Short mmCIF file of C-alpha atoms and ligand atoms in Angstrom, two decimals:
data_model
loop_
_atom_site.label_atom_id
_atom_site.label_comp_id
_atom_site.label_asym_id
_atom_site.label_seq_id
_atom_site.Cartn_x
_atom_site.Cartn_y
_atom_site.Cartn_z
CA MET A 16 0.05 16.61 -27.65
CA ILE A 17 0.73 16.09 -31.36
CA SER A 18 -2.10 13.76 -32.37
CA TYR A 19 -1.85 11.12 -35.10
CA SER A 20 -4.48 12.85 -37.22
CA LYS A 21 -6.62 15.96 -37.11
CA HIS A 22 -8.95 18.10 -39.20
CA SER A 23 -7.99 21.45 -40.77
CA ILE A 24 -10.61 24.21 -40.56
CA ASN A 25 -10.15 27.71 -42.00
CA GLN A 26 -12.29 30.85 -42.20
CA GLN A 27 -13.83 29.76 -45.53
CA ASP A 28 -15.12 26.58 -43.83
CA ILE A 29 -16.52 28.55 -40.89
CA ASP A 30 -18.23 31.08 -43.18
CA ALA A 31 -19.80 28.28 -45.20
CA VAL A 32 -21.42 26.75 -42.11
CA VAL A 33 -22.50 30.10 -40.58
CA ASN A 34 -24.02 31.07 -43.90
CA VAL A 35 -26.29 28.02 -43.83
CA LEU A 36 -27.25 28.76 -40.21
CA GLU A 37 -28.60 32.12 -41.35
CA ARG A 38 -30.66 30.62 -44.18
CA GLU A 39 -33.97 28.82 -44.36
CA PHE A 40 -32.92 25.16 -44.34
CA LEU A 41 -30.63 23.45 -41.87
CA THR A 42 -31.38 20.11 -43.46
CA GLN A 43 -33.01 18.96 -46.73
CA GLY A 44 -32.10 22.23 -48.45
CA GLU A 45 -29.77 22.93 -51.37
CA GLN A 46 -26.42 22.14 -49.78
CA VAL A 47 -26.66 18.34 -49.74
CA PRO A 48 -27.45 17.96 -53.47
CA LYS A 49 -24.69 20.49 -54.23
CA PHE A 50 -22.21 18.49 -52.17
CA GLU A 51 -23.29 15.25 -53.85
CA LYS A 52 -22.76 16.84 -57.27
CA ALA A 53 -19.33 18.13 -56.21
CA LEU A 54 -18.34 14.64 -55.02
CA CYS A 55 -19.40 13.19 -58.40
CA ASP A 56 -17.32 15.83 -60.18
CA TYR A 57 -14.32 15.11 -57.98
CA THR A 58 -14.41 11.30 -58.10
CA GLY A 59 -15.83 10.82 -61.59
CA ALA A 60 -18.78 8.76 -60.32
CA THR A 61 -22.21 9.29 -61.89
CA PHE A 62 -24.28 9.12 -58.68
CA CYS A 63 -23.67 10.07 -55.07
CA THR A 64 -25.77 9.96 -51.90
CA ALA A 65 -24.43 11.85 -48.89
CA VAL A 66 -25.15 10.16 -45.55
CA ASN A 67 -24.46 10.82 -41.88
CA SER A 68 -21.43 8.48 -41.65
CA ALA A 69 -19.44 5.95 -43.63
CA THR A 70 -20.87 3.30 -41.31
CA SER A 71 -24.39 4.22 -42.48
CA GLY A 72 -23.07 4.29 -46.05
CA LEU A 73 -21.70 0.75 -45.74
CA HIS A 74 -25.03 -0.42 -44.29
CA VAL A 75 -27.14 1.03 -47.12
CA ALA A 76 -24.63 -0.20 -49.71
CA CYS A 77 -25.16 -3.75 -48.39
CA LEU A 78 -28.94 -3.25 -48.36
CA ALA A 79 -28.88 -1.93 -51.94
CA LEU A 80 -27.13 -5.14 -53.04
CA GLY A 81 -29.83 -7.15 -51.27
CA VAL A 82 -27.41 -8.66 -48.73
CA GLY A 83 -29.44 -10.74 -46.26
CA SER A 84 -29.38 -13.62 -43.80
CA GLU A 85 -28.58 -16.21 -46.49
CA ASP A 86 -25.48 -14.33 -47.60
CA ILE A 87 -21.80 -14.21 -46.78
CA VAL A 88 -19.74 -11.00 -46.97
CA TRP A 89 -15.93 -10.91 -46.91
CA THR A 90 -13.68 -8.08 -45.78
CA SER A 91 -10.15 -7.39 -44.59
CA THR A 92 -9.53 -8.09 -40.91
CA ASN A 93 -7.05 -5.18 -40.88
CA SER A 94 -9.76 -2.51 -40.70
CA PHE A 95 -12.15 -0.63 -38.49
CA ALA A 96 -15.02 -2.84 -37.30
CA ALA A 97 -17.55 -0.96 -39.47
CA SER A 98 -16.16 -2.73 -42.57
CA ALA A 99 -17.59 -6.00 -41.20
CA ASN A 100 -20.48 -4.72 -39.07
CA CYS A 101 -22.40 -3.54 -42.16
CA ALA A 102 -22.93 -7.16 -43.19
CA ARG A 103 -23.99 -8.13 -39.66
CA TYR A 104 -26.62 -5.33 -39.70
CA CYS A 105 -28.13 -7.25 -42.64
CA GLN A 106 -27.94 -10.58 -40.74
CA ALA A 107 -25.32 -11.84 -43.20
CA GLN A 108 -22.39 -14.03 -42.21
CA VAL A 109 -18.98 -12.34 -42.19
CA ASP A 110 -15.64 -13.88 -43.11
CA PHE A 111 -12.24 -12.23 -43.25
CA LEU A 112 -9.27 -12.06 -45.57
CA ASP A 113 -5.68 -11.76 -44.48
CA ILE A 114 -3.46 -8.93 -45.71
CA ASP A 115 -0.41 -8.75 -47.90
CA PRO A 116 2.46 -7.73 -45.58
CA VAL A 117 3.83 -5.26 -48.14
CA THR A 118 0.66 -3.42 -49.22
CA ARG A 119 -1.23 -4.15 -45.96
CA ASN A 120 -4.33 -4.45 -48.14
CA ILE A 121 -6.26 -7.66 -48.86
CA SER A 122 -3.81 -10.32 -50.03
CA ILE A 123 -4.62 -11.19 -53.64
CA SER A 124 -3.19 -14.70 -53.32
CA SER A 125 -5.32 -15.42 -50.25
CA LEU A 126 -8.34 -14.04 -52.11
CA VAL A 127 -7.67 -16.40 -55.03
CA ASP A 128 -7.33 -19.38 -52.63
CA LYS A 129 -10.41 -18.44 -50.63
CA ILE A 130 -12.53 -18.08 -53.75
CA GLU A 131 -11.38 -21.50 -54.97
CA LYS A 132 -12.26 -23.14 -51.65
CA ALA A 133 -15.58 -21.33 -51.40
CA LYS A 134 -16.49 -22.39 -54.94
CA GLN A 135 -15.91 -26.05 -54.07
CA GLN A 136 -18.09 -25.73 -50.97
CA ASN A 137 -20.73 -23.69 -52.78
CA LYS A 138 -20.20 -20.87 -50.28
CA LEU A 139 -19.12 -17.93 -52.41
CA PRO A 140 -19.76 -14.54 -50.80
CA ARG A 141 -22.52 -12.25 -52.04
CA ALA A 142 -20.17 -9.26 -51.70
CA ILE A 143 -16.69 -8.23 -50.68
CA VAL A 144 -15.91 -5.01 -48.81
CA VAL A 145 -12.41 -3.98 -49.90
CA VAL A 146 -10.55 -1.53 -47.67
CA HIS A 147 -7.97 0.86 -49.13
CA PHE A 148 -5.83 0.77 -46.02
CA SER A 149 -4.09 4.03 -45.06
CA GLY A 150 -5.21 5.64 -48.33
CA ALA A 151 -3.44 3.36 -50.82
CA SER A 152 -5.84 1.65 -53.22
CA CYS A 153 -6.16 -2.12 -53.41
CA ASP A 154 -5.34 -3.66 -56.78
CA MET A 155 -8.89 -3.14 -57.99
CA GLU A 156 -8.41 -4.41 -61.54
CA ILE A 157 -7.42 -7.88 -60.32
CA ILE A 158 -10.05 -7.93 -57.57
CA HIS A 159 -12.67 -6.90 -60.12
CA GLN A 160 -11.65 -9.72 -62.50
CA LEU A 161 -11.73 -12.32 -59.74
CA CYS A 162 -15.11 -11.16 -58.43
CA ARG A 163 -16.87 -10.64 -61.76
CA VAL A 164 -16.44 -14.22 -62.92
CA ASN A 165 -17.77 -15.44 -59.57
CA ASN A 166 -20.70 -13.02 -59.27
CA ILE A 167 -19.31 -11.31 -56.17
CA SER A 168 -20.31 -7.66 -55.79
CA ILE A 169 -17.66 -5.17 -54.71
CA ILE A 170 -18.09 -2.38 -52.16
CA GLU A 171 -15.00 -0.20 -51.73
CA ASP A 172 -14.61 0.97 -48.14
CA ALA A 173 -12.71 4.12 -49.11
CA ALA A 174 -13.02 5.75 -45.67
CA HIS A 175 -9.24 6.27 -45.85
CA ALA A 176 -8.93 6.96 -49.52
CA LEU A 177 -10.76 10.08 -50.74
CA GLY A 178 -8.17 11.92 -52.83
CA ALA A 179 -6.18 8.79 -53.69
CA THR A 180 -5.82 7.51 -57.24
CA TYR A 181 -5.67 4.08 -58.82
CA LYS A 182 -4.39 3.64 -62.40
CA ASP A 183 -5.03 7.31 -63.21
CA SER A 184 -8.58 7.40 -61.91
CA LYS A 185 -9.75 8.77 -58.59
CA VAL A 186 -10.84 6.40 -55.85
CA GLY A 187 -14.62 6.80 -55.62
CA GLY A 188 -15.15 6.69 -59.39
CA CYS A 189 -16.24 3.03 -59.08
CA LYS A 190 -14.46 1.99 -62.25
CA TYR A 191 -13.82 -1.49 -60.78
CA SER A 192 -16.59 -1.75 -58.17
CA ASP A 193 -20.33 -1.50 -57.62
CA MET A 194 -20.18 1.20 -54.96
CA THR A 195 -17.65 3.21 -52.99
CA VAL A 196 -18.19 4.46 -49.44
CA LEU A 197 -16.42 7.60 -48.21
CA SER A 198 -16.01 8.97 -44.67
CA PHE A 199 -15.83 12.58 -43.55
CA HIS A 200 -14.97 11.90 -39.91
CA PRO A 201 -12.46 14.57 -38.72
CA VAL A 202 -9.44 12.24 -38.93
CA LYS A 203 -10.09 11.39 -42.59
CA SER A 204 -8.99 13.23 -45.79
CA MET A 205 -11.59 15.99 -45.27
CA THR A 206 -14.42 16.45 -42.81
CA THR A 207 -18.08 17.26 -42.27
CA ALA A 208 -17.73 16.50 -38.50
CA GLU A 209 -19.64 13.24 -38.97
CA GLY A 210 -20.56 12.21 -42.48
CA GLY A 211 -20.13 9.88 -45.38
CA ALA A 212 -21.19 9.25 -48.95
CA VAL A 213 -21.90 6.38 -51.31
CA THR A 214 -20.91 6.74 -54.97
CA THR A 215 -21.88 4.46 -57.85
CA ASN A 216 -22.31 4.41 -61.62
CA ASP A 217 -25.30 2.06 -61.46
CA PRO A 218 -28.64 3.93 -61.57
CA SER A 219 -30.56 1.13 -59.89
CA LEU A 220 -28.09 0.87 -56.98
CA ALA A 221 -28.06 4.67 -56.66
CA GLN A 222 -31.83 4.70 -56.34
CA LYS A 223 -31.80 1.96 -53.70
CA VAL A 224 -29.01 3.62 -51.69
CA ALA A 225 -30.96 6.91 -51.61
CA LEU A 226 -34.15 5.09 -50.63
CA TYR A 227 -32.58 3.08 -47.77
CA ALA A 228 -30.81 6.21 -46.46
CA LYS A 229 -34.07 8.19 -46.34
CA HIS A 230 -36.66 6.00 -44.57
CA GLY A 231 -37.39 3.99 -47.72
CA ILE A 232 -39.55 6.95 -48.73
CA THR A 233 -39.94 8.36 -52.24
CA ARG A 234 -41.66 11.44 -53.64
CA ASP A 235 -40.96 10.35 -57.21
CA PRO A 236 -44.30 9.45 -58.92
CA LYS A 237 -42.42 7.11 -61.27
CA LEU A 238 -41.42 4.93 -58.30
CA MET A 239 -44.81 4.97 -56.55
CA GLN A 240 -46.98 1.88 -56.59
CA SER A 241 -50.24 3.79 -57.04
CA GLU A 242 -51.48 7.18 -58.21
CA SER A 243 -50.38 10.15 -56.15
CA ASP A 244 -53.08 11.56 -53.83
CA GLY A 245 -51.76 15.10 -54.33
CA PRO A 246 -48.73 17.34 -53.98
CA TRP A 247 -48.16 16.28 -50.33
CA PHE A 248 -47.96 12.63 -51.25
CA TYR A 249 -45.08 10.24 -50.68
CA GLN A 250 -44.79 6.51 -50.28
CA GLN A 251 -42.59 4.27 -48.19
CA LEU A 252 -41.43 1.43 -50.44
CA CYS A 253 -39.09 -0.45 -48.11
CA LEU A 254 -37.78 -0.31 -44.55
CA GLY A 255 -35.21 2.46 -44.67
CA TYR A 256 -33.37 4.56 -42.12
CA ASN A 257 -32.79 8.21 -41.35
CA TYR A 258 -29.17 8.36 -42.46
CA ARG A 259 -29.43 11.86 -43.98
CA MET A 260 -26.62 14.38 -43.89
CA SER A 261 -27.62 17.90 -42.78
CA ASP A 262 -27.11 21.06 -44.84
CA LEU A 263 -24.69 22.40 -42.22
CA GLN A 264 -22.49 19.37 -42.78
CA ALA A 265 -22.81 19.50 -46.56
CA ALA A 266 -21.83 23.19 -46.63
CA LEU A 267 -18.71 22.32 -44.64
CA GLY A 268 -18.14 19.42 -47.03
CA ILE A 269 -18.33 21.63 -50.12
CA SER A 270 -15.81 24.03 -48.64
CA GLN A 271 -13.49 21.21 -47.50
CA LEU A 272 -13.72 19.49 -50.89
CA SER A 273 -12.49 22.69 -52.57
CA ARG A 274 -9.40 22.41 -50.34
CA LEU A 275 -8.94 18.65 -50.69
CA ASP A 276 -6.21 18.69 -53.35
CA SER A 277 -4.11 21.03 -51.21
CA PHE A 278 -4.74 18.73 -48.22
CA ILE A 279 -3.49 15.70 -50.15
CA GLU A 280 -0.48 17.63 -51.43
CA ARG A 281 0.50 18.50 -47.87
CA ARG A 282 0.02 14.93 -46.62
CA ARG A 283 2.10 13.65 -49.55
CA TYR A 284 4.85 16.12 -48.75
CA LEU A 285 4.90 15.00 -45.11
CA ALA A 286 4.93 11.33 -46.18
CA SER A 287 7.87 11.93 -48.50
CA ARG A 288 9.73 13.67 -45.65
CA TYR A 289 9.10 10.68 -43.39
CA PHE A 290 10.53 8.35 -46.06
CA THR A 291 13.72 10.44 -46.17
CA LEU A 292 14.06 11.08 -42.46
CA LEU A 293 13.28 7.55 -41.25
CA LYS A 294 15.10 5.49 -43.86
CA ASN A 295 18.06 4.55 -41.66
CA LEU A 296 16.06 3.57 -38.60
CA PRO A 297 15.17 -0.05 -37.68
CA LEU A 298 11.66 0.31 -39.08
CA LYS A 299 9.63 -1.17 -41.89
CA LEU A 300 8.18 1.79 -43.80
CA PRO A 301 5.11 1.86 -46.03
CA LYS A 302 5.49 0.99 -49.72
CA ILE A 303 7.32 3.92 -51.30
CA ASP A 304 5.70 3.30 -54.72
CA ASP A 305 2.49 4.56 -53.12
CA LEU A 306 3.95 8.02 -52.63
CA PRO A 307 2.28 9.69 -55.65
CA THR A 308 -1.03 7.76 -55.51
CA SER A 309 -1.95 7.29 -51.84
CA CYS A 310 -3.72 10.15 -50.06
CA TRP A 311 -1.71 9.28 -46.90
CA HIS A 312 -4.56 9.07 -44.42
CA LEU A 313 -2.12 7.15 -42.20
CA TYR A 314 1.65 6.90 -42.19
CA MET A 315 2.35 3.55 -40.57
CA VAL A 316 5.66 2.07 -39.62
CA GLU A 317 6.42 -1.37 -38.20
CA LEU A 318 9.02 -1.81 -35.49
CA THR A 319 11.53 -4.49 -36.39
CA HIS A 320 13.81 -4.53 -33.32
CA HIS A 321 11.84 -2.88 -30.52
CA ASN A 322 8.85 -3.53 -28.33
CA ARG A 323 5.93 -1.62 -29.78
CA SER A 324 4.09 -1.03 -26.50
CA GLU A 325 7.20 0.43 -24.92
CA ILE A 326 7.93 2.77 -27.84
CA TYR A 327 4.25 3.78 -27.93
CA ARG A 328 4.36 4.65 -24.22
CA LYS A 329 7.61 6.59 -24.47
CA LEU A 330 6.37 8.62 -27.44
CA HIS A 331 3.20 9.52 -25.53
CA GLN A 332 5.37 10.63 -22.59
CA ARG A 333 7.03 13.07 -25.02
CA ASN A 334 3.61 14.35 -26.16
CA ILE A 335 3.57 12.47 -29.45
CA GLY A 336 0.13 10.89 -29.83
CA VAL A 337 1.03 7.92 -32.00
CA ASN A 338 -1.74 5.38 -32.52
CA VAL A 339 -2.19 1.79 -33.71
CA HIS A 340 -4.31 0.70 -36.72
CA TYR A 341 -5.83 -1.85 -36.48
CA ILE A 342 -6.67 -4.36 -33.83
CA PRO A 343 -7.69 -7.12 -36.28
CA ILE A 344 -11.49 -7.19 -36.43
CA HIS A 345 -11.58 -10.92 -35.66
CA PHE A 346 -9.85 -10.22 -32.29
CA HIS A 347 -12.87 -8.35 -30.93
CA PRO A 348 -15.01 -10.35 -28.47
CA TYR A 349 -18.10 -9.84 -30.66
CA TYR A 350 -16.39 -11.60 -33.58
CA GLN A 351 -14.73 -14.20 -31.33
CA GLN A 352 -18.23 -15.11 -30.12
CA LEU A 353 -19.08 -15.74 -33.77
CA GLY A 354 -16.30 -18.33 -33.85
CA PHE A 355 -13.19 -16.48 -35.06
CA LYS A 356 -9.89 -17.36 -33.42
CA LYS A 357 -6.54 -15.69 -32.93
CA GLY A 358 -4.01 -17.15 -35.36
CA GLN A 359 -6.43 -17.33 -38.30
CA PHE A 360 -5.01 -14.35 -40.18
CA PRO A 361 -1.30 -14.30 -39.34
CA ASN A 362 -0.16 -11.39 -41.54
CA ALA A 363 -2.72 -8.97 -40.11
CA GLU A 364 -1.92 -10.20 -36.60
CA GLU A 365 1.83 -9.75 -37.11
CA PHE A 366 1.21 -6.27 -38.52
CA TYR A 367 -0.93 -5.36 -35.52
CA HIS A 368 1.81 -6.57 -33.19
CA ASN A 369 4.46 -4.19 -34.57
CA ALA A 370 2.51 -1.30 -36.13
CA LEU A 371 2.70 2.33 -35.10
CA THR A 372 0.79 5.20 -36.73
CA LEU A 373 2.92 8.35 -36.83
CA PRO A 374 1.34 11.81 -36.86
CA ILE A 375 0.37 12.99 -40.33
CA TYR A 376 -2.19 15.71 -40.99
CA VAL A 377 -2.51 18.95 -42.93
CA ASP A 378 -1.63 21.36 -40.12
CA LEU A 379 1.32 19.32 -38.82
CA THR A 380 4.30 21.65 -39.25
CA ASP A 381 7.71 20.60 -40.57
CA GLU A 382 9.09 21.47 -37.12
CA GLN A 383 6.58 19.21 -35.37
CA GLN A 384 7.43 16.42 -37.79
CA ASP A 385 11.15 16.97 -37.12
CA TYR A 386 10.42 16.68 -33.40
CA VAL A 387 8.61 13.35 -33.96
CA VAL A 388 11.54 12.06 -36.02
CA HIS A 389 14.06 13.32 -33.47
CA ILE A 390 12.38 11.56 -30.53
CA LEU A 391 11.78 8.38 -32.51
CA THR A 392 15.45 8.33 -33.58
CA GLU A 393 16.52 8.80 -29.99
CA LEU A 394 14.32 5.93 -28.79
CA LEU A 395 15.24 3.52 -31.58
CA THR A 396 18.98 4.14 -31.44
CA ASP A 397 19.05 3.61 -27.68
CA HIS A 398 20.36 7.01 -26.71
CA GLY A 399 17.06 7.68 -24.97
C1 LIG B 403 -13.44 5.60 -40.23
C2 LIG B 403 -13.74 4.33 -40.90
C3 LIG B 403 -15.04 3.87 -41.10
C4 LIG B 403 -16.23 4.53 -40.45
O1 LIG B 403 -16.39 5.83 -40.81
P1 LIG B 403 -17.49 6.72 -40.04
O2 LIG B 403 -17.71 7.86 -41.00
O3 LIG B 403 -16.84 7.15 -38.76
O4 LIG B 403 -18.69 5.90 -39.84
C5 LIG B 403 -15.25 2.74 -41.84
N1 LIG B 403 -14.23 2.05 -42.37
C6 LIG B 403 -12.94 2.45 -42.19
C7 LIG B 403 -11.86 1.67 -42.83
C8 LIG B 403 -12.66 3.59 -41.44
O5 LIG B 403 -11.39 3.95 -41.23
#
């Protein structure tokens, strides 16, 4: 089966992990700080905390902003549930934004309208979690302008977007946001098996993120609320979690990060081939302007004349593991129980109805891609 996405592991990655296994520390050694430094160098952010998943990263990012039960957090409904769950972990209320059918990211016009309405009702959100869907950045400059004047903090859910750029800066550099959360799950741009990171340029947020991700415990005498009892001493300052990344994972991360640019180059090449090979089929393709800037986590098409479920099934029968991203978050029973209804976010719902995620990953060969295109062409031109 050709899957929709997959990690790429080489001997350098294997050696990096084995090397840590033979050393003194499996966790809390040198590899995690090294990986955090490498992520700062890559993204341009000043601070980075590596964590055990992007989901944990989103949770501690919300905690660092002080999101609580009195607050509202907005996010795109066209995302993985973690983009919204982070606010629920903090007892905050969640509300969703619809997408722009062309970019498939948060619709700027619906954001403008929603802010206006919320202002009138005195119900502005404390924070917005913006999702760079499929690896193409949201229009962060505009979102930043809209949020700044209304005191809305911005968390970038960049689980799809490590390696992407926006206006000549790397996603993760937090030029237009308070924090960015990255994921290193195997289907994403690069992997640490499970893993994530939070980047920021704000020293106070960086300190809080690190604290919440490590039990709320500090060994820094400057942060302690009384004199240290001795060299063994530490204090717990708040209720934190054990969201640490291990040194095994960080070593894999360092090795993968050194390969990331070649990963993105390969994904971009495959995306550009899809644009050429699919252009005459009855499909709506992604925005071609994104070709040089997106990191192409997903290559998503929308069927315009065919039944999606049927095409999905037929592709699977031919060993092509296409997928669908995303079931709108507000469709899930958990969110329906909170009062959300089908029909509330029509663009995301329409996208979900017709969307198909084609295979795109570093080790997908040109021949495999040709096979995908061949079968898809057969099915969509009714010779199949
Ligand atoms: C994968 C993903 C996450 C969660 O990442 P984990 O590292 O698996 O916790 C969050 N948001 C989006 C948009 C994702 O695609």
